Amino acid sequence: MTAIPTFTGDASPYGGGDPYADYRTADFPFTQYANLADRQLGAGVIAANDEFFAMRENLLLAHPAVFDPEHFGHKGKVMDGWETRRRRGVSGEHPWPTADDHDWALVRLGAPGVVRGIVIDTAHFRGNYPQAVSVEGTSVDGSPTPEELLADDVKWTTLVPRTAVGGHAANGFAVDLEQRFTHLRVNQHPDGGIARLRVYGEVVADPKWLAALGTFDVVALENGGQVEDASDRFYSPATNTIQPGRSRKMDDGWETRRRRDTGNDWIRYQLVAQSEIRSVEIDTAYLKGNSAGWAALSIRDGESGEWVEALPRTRLQPDTNHRFVLDAPVIGTHVRIDIFPDGGISRLHLFGSLTEAGASRLTARHQELGG
């Protein structure tokens, strides 16, 4: 496996023009997973010890950090990120912060899950980024307060050890822990600013909650569904199709480039666990001149099972939510939607329930991961 590039040291002072021209970044192998710290999933920064220069909530904004060189407020330069004041020592004889001094922010993940990688982005923090960062995780049921999370009896596990980072850079860290986390504590040593936080991983839903729901969306990201592969991600990620809620604009769905051949585009999903599907929704909201013309749905049971058609090739309308009640329930673990010939859909919903085998497997995995 190729080592993840690391960045250290200051970036050059901003010299005008495109502020991203000298931004340092890399392709990280874990970005295929969903962002568990997505506000759309329900993530939030619930507390921080200091946010003097810039608010902690900026960490989870979906868009890349922006930079306005002339934007100053009464506290100083306004930055699009989380920025703390400069730490000082205890006296003039010892004006420097100690080795243990650090600032922290508590992040509630939008959906509990296994973390596969973290990106701590210091975009536009060129000389005011932290010297090092570290990240810890915990799993606490319910909706704990910051005080409850910071209590002495809460066990925190290190996901990213204290590591030097670079300014104006995407600092990526692979995580190899088979544990389920609900909250993270992001630390910057000793102080400074972080523009964005991304936490990539696999959702692991509470099987008791799903059992209480009975019928639910068995491919939804928040319930543990995931995209395994897609033919095309040119305009937008396929994961958008299983995000919560309806699409709010065109790029909030999945759109492919225009085809000039006789093929078609597709997405393959893994369901929460083995499920019985009884109805389907295919939504093309906000896709008006570029929605898919037709769609078909197939289901497979197990990694080596045969694909079985659940919904034949069906005409789709632009900017429309299409609902289908299946003639008979279908059972499987994987689903594939084919669109013809290209275009896109905004959301896919598959309503059903876990089979007895699926519920047992999900419960066992939940327990294995410490849930």
Coordinates of N, CA and C in Angstrom, one line a residue, residues 150-305:
L150 N -16.7 14.6 28.9 CA -15.4 14.9 29.5 C -15.2 14.4 30.9
A151 N -16.2 13.6 31.4 CA -16.1 13.0 32.7 C -15.0 12.0 32.8
D152 N -14.5 11.7 34.0 CA -13.3 10.9 34.2 C -13.6 9.4 33.8
D153 N -14.9 9.0 33.8 CA -15.2 7.6 33.6 C -15.4 7.3 32.1
V154 N -15.2 8.3 31.2 CA -15.4 8.0 29.8 C -14.0 7.6 29.2
K155 N -14.0 6.4 28.5 CA -12.8 5.9 28.0 C -12.6 6.5 26.5
W156 N -11.5 7.1 26.3 CA -11.1 7.6 25.0 C -10.0 6.7 24.4
T157 N -10.2 6.4 23.1 CA -9.2 5.6 22.4 C -8.5 6.5 21.3
T158 N -7.2 6.4 21.2 CA -6.4 7.2 20.3 C -6.6 6.7 18.8
L159 N -7.1 7.5 18.0 CA -7.2 7.2 16.5 C -6.0 7.8 15.8
V160 N -5.6 9.0 16.1 CA -4.4 9.6 15.5 C -3.5 10.1 16.6
P161 N -2.4 9.5 16.8 CA -1.5 10.0 17.8 C -0.9 11.4 17.5
R162 N -0.4 12.0 18.5 CA 0.1 13.4 18.3 C 1.1 13.4 17.1
T163 N 0.8 14.1 16.1 CA 1.6 14.1 14.9 C 1.7 15.5 14.3
A164 N 2.9 15.8 13.9 CA 3.2 17.2 13.3 C 2.4 17.3 12.0
V165 N 1.9 18.5 11.7 CA 1.1 18.7 10.5 C 1.7 20.0 9.8
G166 N 1.2 20.2 8.6 CA 1.7 21.3 7.8 C 0.6 22.4 7.7
G167 N 1.0 23.6 7.4 CA 0.1 24.7 7.1 C -0.4 24.6 5.7
H168 N -1.7 25.1 5.5 CA -2.3 25.2 4.2 C -2.2 23.9 3.4
A169 N -2.6 22.8 4.1 CA -2.5 21.5 3.6 C -3.6 20.6 4.1
A170 N -3.9 19.5 3.3 CA -4.8 18.5 3.7 C -4.0 17.4 4.4
N171 N -4.1 17.3 5.7 CA -3.3 16.3 6.4 C -4.1 15.1 6.7
G172 N -3.8 14.0 6.0 CA -4.6 12.7 6.0 C -4.0 11.7 6.9
F173 N -4.8 10.9 7.6 CA -4.4 9.9 8.5 C -5.3 8.6 8.3
A174 N -4.7 7.5 8.0 CA -5.4 6.2 7.9 C -5.6 5.7 9.4
V175 N -6.8 5.1 9.6 CA -7.1 4.6 11.0 C -7.4 3.1 10.8
D176 N -6.8 2.3 11.7 CA -6.9 0.9 11.6 C -7.4 0.3 12.9
L177 N -8.6 0.7 13.3 CA -9.2 0.2 14.5 C -10.6 -0.3 14.2
E178 N -10.9 -1.6 14.6 CA -12.2 -2.2 14.4 C -13.0 -1.9 15.6
Q179 N -13.4 -0.6 15.8 CA -14.3 -0.2 16.9 C -15.3 0.8 16.3
R180 N -16.4 0.8 17.0 CA -17.5 1.7 16.7 C -17.4 3.0 17.6
F181 N -17.4 4.1 17.0 CA -17.3 5.4 17.7 C -18.5 6.3 17.4
T182 N -18.9 7.0 18.5 CA -20.0 8.0 18.3 C -19.5 9.4 18.4
H183 N -18.3 9.7 19.1 CA -17.8 11.0 19.3 C -16.3 11.0 19.1
L184 N -15.8 12.2 18.6 CA -14.3 12.3 18.5 C -13.9 13.6 19.4
R185 N -12.7 13.5 19.8 CA -12.1 14.7 20.4 C -10.8 15.1 19.6
V186 N -10.9 16.2 19.0 CA -9.9 16.7 18.1 C -9.0 17.7 18.9
N187 N -7.7 17.4 18.9 CA -6.8 18.2 19.7 C -5.8 18.9 18.8
Q188 N -5.5 20.2 19.1 CA -4.4 20.9 18.4 C -3.4 21.4 19.4
H189 N -2.2 21.0 19.1 CA -1.1 21.3 20.1 C -0.1 22.4 19.5
P190 N 0.1 23.4 20.2 CA -0.5 23.8 21.5 C -1.8 24.7 21.2
D191 N -1.9 25.2 20.0 CA -3.0 26.1 19.6 C -3.0 26.3 18.1
G192 N -3.8 27.2 17.6 CA -3.8 27.5 16.1 C -5.1 27.3 15.5
G193 N -5.1 27.0 14.2 CA -6.3 26.9 13.4 C -6.4 25.7 12.5
I194 N -7.6 25.1 12.4 CA -7.9 24.0 11.5 C -9.1 24.5 10.7
A195 N -9.1 24.3 9.4 CA -10.1 24.8 8.5 C -11.3 23.8 8.4
R196 N -11.0 22.6 8.2 CA -12.1 21.6 8.0 C -11.6 20.2 8.6
L197 N -12.7 19.4 9.0 CA -12.5 18.1 9.5 C -13.3 17.1 8.7
R198 N -12.7 16.1 8.2 CA -13.5 15.0 7.5 C -13.1 13.7 8.1
V199 N -14.2 12.9 8.4 CA -14.0 11.6 9.1 C -14.7 10.5 8.2
Y200 N -13.8 9.8 7.5 CA -14.3 8.8 6.6 C -14.5 7.4 7.2
G201 N -15.6 6.7 7.0 CA -15.8 5.4 7.6 C -17.1 4.7 7.2
E202 N -17.4 3.7 7.9 CA -18.6 2.9 7.7 C -19.6 3.0 8.8
V203 N -20.8 3.3 8.5 CA -21.8 3.5 9.5 C -22.2 2.1 10.0
V204 N -22.3 2.1 11.4 CA -22.8 0.8 12.0 C -24.0 1.3 12.9
A205 N -25.2 1.0 12.4 CA -26.4 1.4 13.1 C -26.6 0.5 14.3
D206 N -27.4 1.0 15.3 CA -27.8 0.2 16.4 C -28.9 -0.8 16.0
P207 N -28.7 -2.1 16.1 CA -29.7 -3.0 15.6 C -31.0 -3.0 16.4
K208 N -30.9 -2.5 17.7 CA -32.2 -2.4 18.5 C -33.0 -1.3 17.9
W209 N -32.4 -0.2 17.4 CA -33.2 0.9 16.8 C -33.8 0.4 15.5
L210 N -33.1 -0.3 14.7 CA -33.6 -0.7 13.4 C -34.8 -1.7 13.7
A211 N -34.6 -2.6 14.7 CA -35.7 -3.6 15.0 C -36.9 -2.8 15.4
A212 N -36.8 -1.8 16.2 CA -37.9 -1.0 16.7 C -38.6 -0.3 15.5
L213 N -37.9 0.1 14.5 CA -38.5 0.7 13.3 C -39.3 -0.3 12.5
G214 N -38.8 -1.5 12.4 CA -39.5 -2.5 11.7 C -39.2 -2.3 10.2
T215 N -40.0 -1.5 9.5 CA -39.8 -1.2 8.1 C -39.0 0.1 8.0
F216 N -37.9 0.1 7.3 CA -37.0 1.3 7.1 C -36.3 1.2 5.8
D217 N -35.5 2.2 5.5 CA -34.7 2.3 4.3 C -33.5 1.5 4.4
V218 N -33.4 0.3 3.8 CA -32.3 -0.7 4.1 C -31.0 -0.3 3.3
V219 N -31.0 0.7 2.5 CA -29.8 1.1 1.8 C -29.4 2.5 2.3
A220 N -30.1 3.2 3.1 CA -29.8 4.5 3.6 C -28.4 4.5 4.3
L221 N -27.7 5.6 4.0 CA -26.4 5.7 4.7 C -26.5 5.8 6.2
E222 N -27.5 6.5 6.7 CA -27.6 6.6 8.2 C -27.9 5.3 8.8
N223 N -28.4 4.3 8.1 CA -28.8 3.0 8.6 C -27.7 2.0 8.4
G224 N -26.6 2.3 7.7 CA -25.5 1.4 7.4 C -25.4 1.0 6.0
G225 N -26.2 1.4 5.1 CA -26.0 1.1 3.7 C -24.7 1.8 3.2
Q226 N -24.2 1.4 2.1 CA -23.0 2.0 1.5 C -22.9 1.7 0.0
V227 N -22.2 2.7 -0.7 CA -21.9 2.5 -2.1 C -20.6 1.7 -2.2
E228 N -20.7 0.6 -3.0 CA -19.5 -0.2 -3.2 C -18.7 0.2 -4.4
D229 N -19.4 0.6 -5.5 CA -18.8 1.0 -6.7 C -19.8 1.8 -7.6
A230 N -19.3 2.5 -8.6 CA -20.1 3.2 -9.5 C -19.4 3.3 -10.8
S231 N -20.1 3.4 -11.9 CA -19.5 3.5 -13.2 C -18.9 4.9 -13.5
D232 N -19.4 5.9 -12.8 CA -19.0 7.3 -13.2 C -19.3 8.1 -11.9
R233 N -18.3 9.0 -11.6 CA -18.5 10.0 -10.5 C -18.0 11.3 -11.0
F234 N -18.3 11.6 -12.3 CA -17.7 12.8 -12.9 C -18.1 14.1 -12.2
Y235 N -19.4 14.2 -12.0 CA -20.0 15.5 -11.5 C -20.3 15.5 -10.0
S236 N -20.6 14.3 -9.5 CA -20.9 14.2 -8.0 C -20.8 12.8 -7.6
P237 N -20.6 12.6 -6.3 CA -20.4 11.2 -5.7 C -21.6 10.4 -5.7
A238 N -21.5 9.1 -5.9 CA -22.7 8.2 -5.9 C -23.2 8.1 -4.5
T239 N -22.4 8.4 -3.4 CA -22.9 8.3 -2.1 C -24.0 9.3 -1.8
N240 N -24.1 10.4 -2.6 CA -25.2 11.4 -2.4 C -26.6 10.7 -2.5
T241 N -26.7 9.6 -3.3 CA -28.0 9.0 -3.5 C -28.6 8.3 -2.3
I242 N -27.7 8.1 -1.2 CA -28.3 7.5 0.0 C -28.1 8.4 1.2
Q243 N -27.9 9.7 0.9 CA -27.9 10.7 2.0 C -29.3 10.9 2.5
P244 N -29.4 11.4 3.8 CA -30.8 11.7 4.3 C -31.5 12.8 3.6
G245 N -32.8 12.7 3.6 CA -33.6 13.8 3.1 C -33.6 13.9 1.5
R246 N -34.4 14.8 1.0 CA -34.5 15.0 -0.4 C -33.3 15.9 -0.9
S247 N -32.9 15.7 -2.1 CA -31.9 16.6 -2.7 C -32.4 18.0 -2.7
R248 N -31.5 19.0 -2.4 CA -31.8 20.4 -2.3 C -31.4 21.2 -3.5
K249 N -30.5 20.6 -4.3 CA -30.0 21.2 -5.6 C -29.4 20.2 -6.5
M250 N -29.0 20.6 -7.7 CA -28.6 19.6 -8.7 C -27.4 18.8 -8.2
D251 N -26.4 19.4 -7.6 CA -25.2 18.7 -7.3 C -25.3 17.9 -6.0
D252 N -26.5 17.8 -5.4 CA -26.8 17.1 -4.2 C -27.2 15.7 -4.5
G253 N -27.2 15.3 -5.8 CA -27.5 13.9 -6.2 C -26.3 13.3 -6.9
W254 N -26.6 12.4 -7.8 CA -25.5 11.7 -8.6 C -25.7 12.0 -10.1
E255 N -24.7 12.6 -10.7 CA -24.8 12.9 -12.2 C -23.6 12.4 -12.9
T256 N -23.7 11.8 -14.0 CA -22.6 11.3 -14.8 C -22.3 12.2 -16.0
R257 N -21.2 12.0 -16.5 CA -20.9 12.7 -17.8 C -21.7 12.2 -18.9
R258 N -21.8 12.9 -20.0 CA -22.6 12.4 -21.2 C -21.9 11.2 -21.9
R259 N -22.6 10.2 -22.1 CA -22.1 9.0 -22.8 C -22.2 9.2 -24.3
R260 N -21.2 8.7 -25.0 CA -21.2 8.8 -26.5 C -21.0 7.4 -27.0
D261 N -21.5 6.4 -26.3 CA -21.4 5.0 -26.7 C -22.8 4.3 -26.4
T262 N -22.9 3.0 -26.5 CA -24.1 2.3 -26.3 C -24.2 1.7 -24.9
G263 N -23.4 2.1 -24.0 CA -23.4 1.5 -22.7 C -24.4 2.2 -21.8
N264 N -24.2 2.0 -20.5 CA -25.1 2.7 -19.5 C -24.3 2.8 -18.2
D265 N -24.8 3.7 -17.3 CA -24.2 3.9 -16.0 C -24.9 3.2 -14.9
W266 N -24.2 3.0 -13.8 CA -24.7 2.2 -12.7 C -24.1 2.5 -11.3
I267 N -24.8 2.1 -10.3 CA -24.2 2.1 -8.9 C -24.5 0.8 -8.3
R268 N -23.5 0.3 -7.5 CA -23.7 -1.0 -6.8 C -23.6 -0.6 -5.3
Y269 N -24.6 -1.1 -4.5 CA -24.7 -0.8 -3.1 C -24.6 -2.1 -2.3
Q270 N -24.1 -1.9 -1.0 CA -24.3 -3.0 0.0 C -25.3 -2.5 1.0
L271 N -26.3 -3.4 1.2 CA -27.3 -3.1 2.2 C -26.9 -3.2 3.6
V272 N -27.7 -2.7 4.6 CA -27.3 -2.7 6.0 C -26.9 -4.2 6.4
A273 N -27.7 -5.1 6.0 CA -27.5 -6.5 6.2 C -28.5 -7.2 5.2
Q274 N -28.6 -8.5 5.3 CA -29.6 -9.2 4.4 C -31.0 -8.7 4.8
S275 N -31.7 -8.3 3.7 CA -33.0 -7.6 3.9 C -34.0 -8.1 3.0
E276 N -35.3 -7.9 3.3 CA -36.4 -8.2 2.5 C -36.9 -6.8 2.0
I277 N -36.8 -6.6 0.7 CA -37.2 -5.3 0.1 C -38.6 -5.4 -0.5
R278 N -39.5 -4.4 -0.1 CA -40.9 -4.5 -0.5 C -41.3 -3.3 -1.4
S279 N -40.6 -2.2 -1.4 CA -40.9 -1.0 -2.2 C -39.6 -0.2 -2.5
V280 N -39.7 0.6 -3.6 CA -38.6 1.3 -4.1 C -39.0 2.7 -4.4
E281 N -38.1 3.7 -4.1 CA -38.3 5.1 -4.5 C -37.0 5.5 -5.3
I282 N -37.2 6.0 -6.5 CA -36.1 6.6 -7.3 C -36.5 8.1 -7.5
D283 N -35.7 8.9 -7.0 CA -36.0 10.4 -7.1 C -35.0 11.1 -8.0
T284 N -35.5 11.9 -8.9 CA -34.7 12.7 -9.8 C -34.8 14.2 -9.5
A285 N -35.0 14.5 -8.3 CA -35.2 15.9 -7.9 C -34.1 16.8 -8.4
Y286 N -34.4 17.9 -9.0 CA -33.5 19.0 -9.5 C -32.7 18.5 -10.7
L287 N -32.8 17.3 -11.2 CA -32.2 16.8 -12.4 C -33.3 17.0 -13.5
K288 N -33.2 18.0 -14.2 CA -34.3 18.4 -15.2 C -34.0 18.1 -16.6
G289 N -32.8 18.5 -17.1 CA -32.5 18.2 -18.5 C -31.4 17.1 -18.5
N290 N -31.1 16.6 -17.3 CA -30.0 15.6 -17.2 C -30.3 14.4 -16.4
S291 N -31.6 14.2 -16.1 CA -32.0 13.0 -15.3 C -31.8 11.7 -16.2
A292 N -31.7 10.6 -15.6 CA -31.6 9.3 -16.3 C -32.9 9.1 -17.1
G293 N -32.8 8.5 -18.2 CA -34.0 8.3 -19.0 C -34.8 7.1 -18.6
W294 N -34.1 6.0 -18.2 CA -34.7 4.8 -17.7 C -33.9 4.3 -16.5
A295 N -34.5 3.4 -15.7 CA -33.7 2.8 -14.6 C -34.2 1.4 -14.4
A296 N -33.3 0.5 -14.0 CA -33.7 -0.9 -13.6 C -32.9 -1.2 -12.3
L297 N -33.5 -2.1 -11.6 CA -33.0 -2.5 -10.3 C -32.8 -4.0 -10.2
S298 N -31.6 -4.4 -9.7 CA -31.3 -5.8 -9.5 C -30.8 -6.0 -8.1
I299 N -31.1 -7.2 -7.6 CA -30.6 -7.6 -6.2 C -29.9 -8.9 -6.2
R300 N -28.9 -9.0 -5.3 CA -28.1 -10.2 -5.2 C -28.0 -10.6 -3.7
D301 N -28.0 -11.8 -3.4 CA -27.9 -12.3 -2.0 C -26.5 -12.9 -1.8
G302 N -25.7 -12.3 -1.1 CA -24.3 -12.7 -0.9 C -23.4 -12.3 -2.0
E303 N -22.1 -12.4 -1.7 CA -21.0 -11.9 -2.6 C -21.0 -12.7 -3.9
S304 N -21.4 -13.9 -3.9 CA -21.3 -14.8 -5.1 C -22.7 -15.1 -5.7
G305 N -23.8 -14.5 -5.1 CA -25.1 -14.8 -5.6 C -25.3 -14.2 -7.0

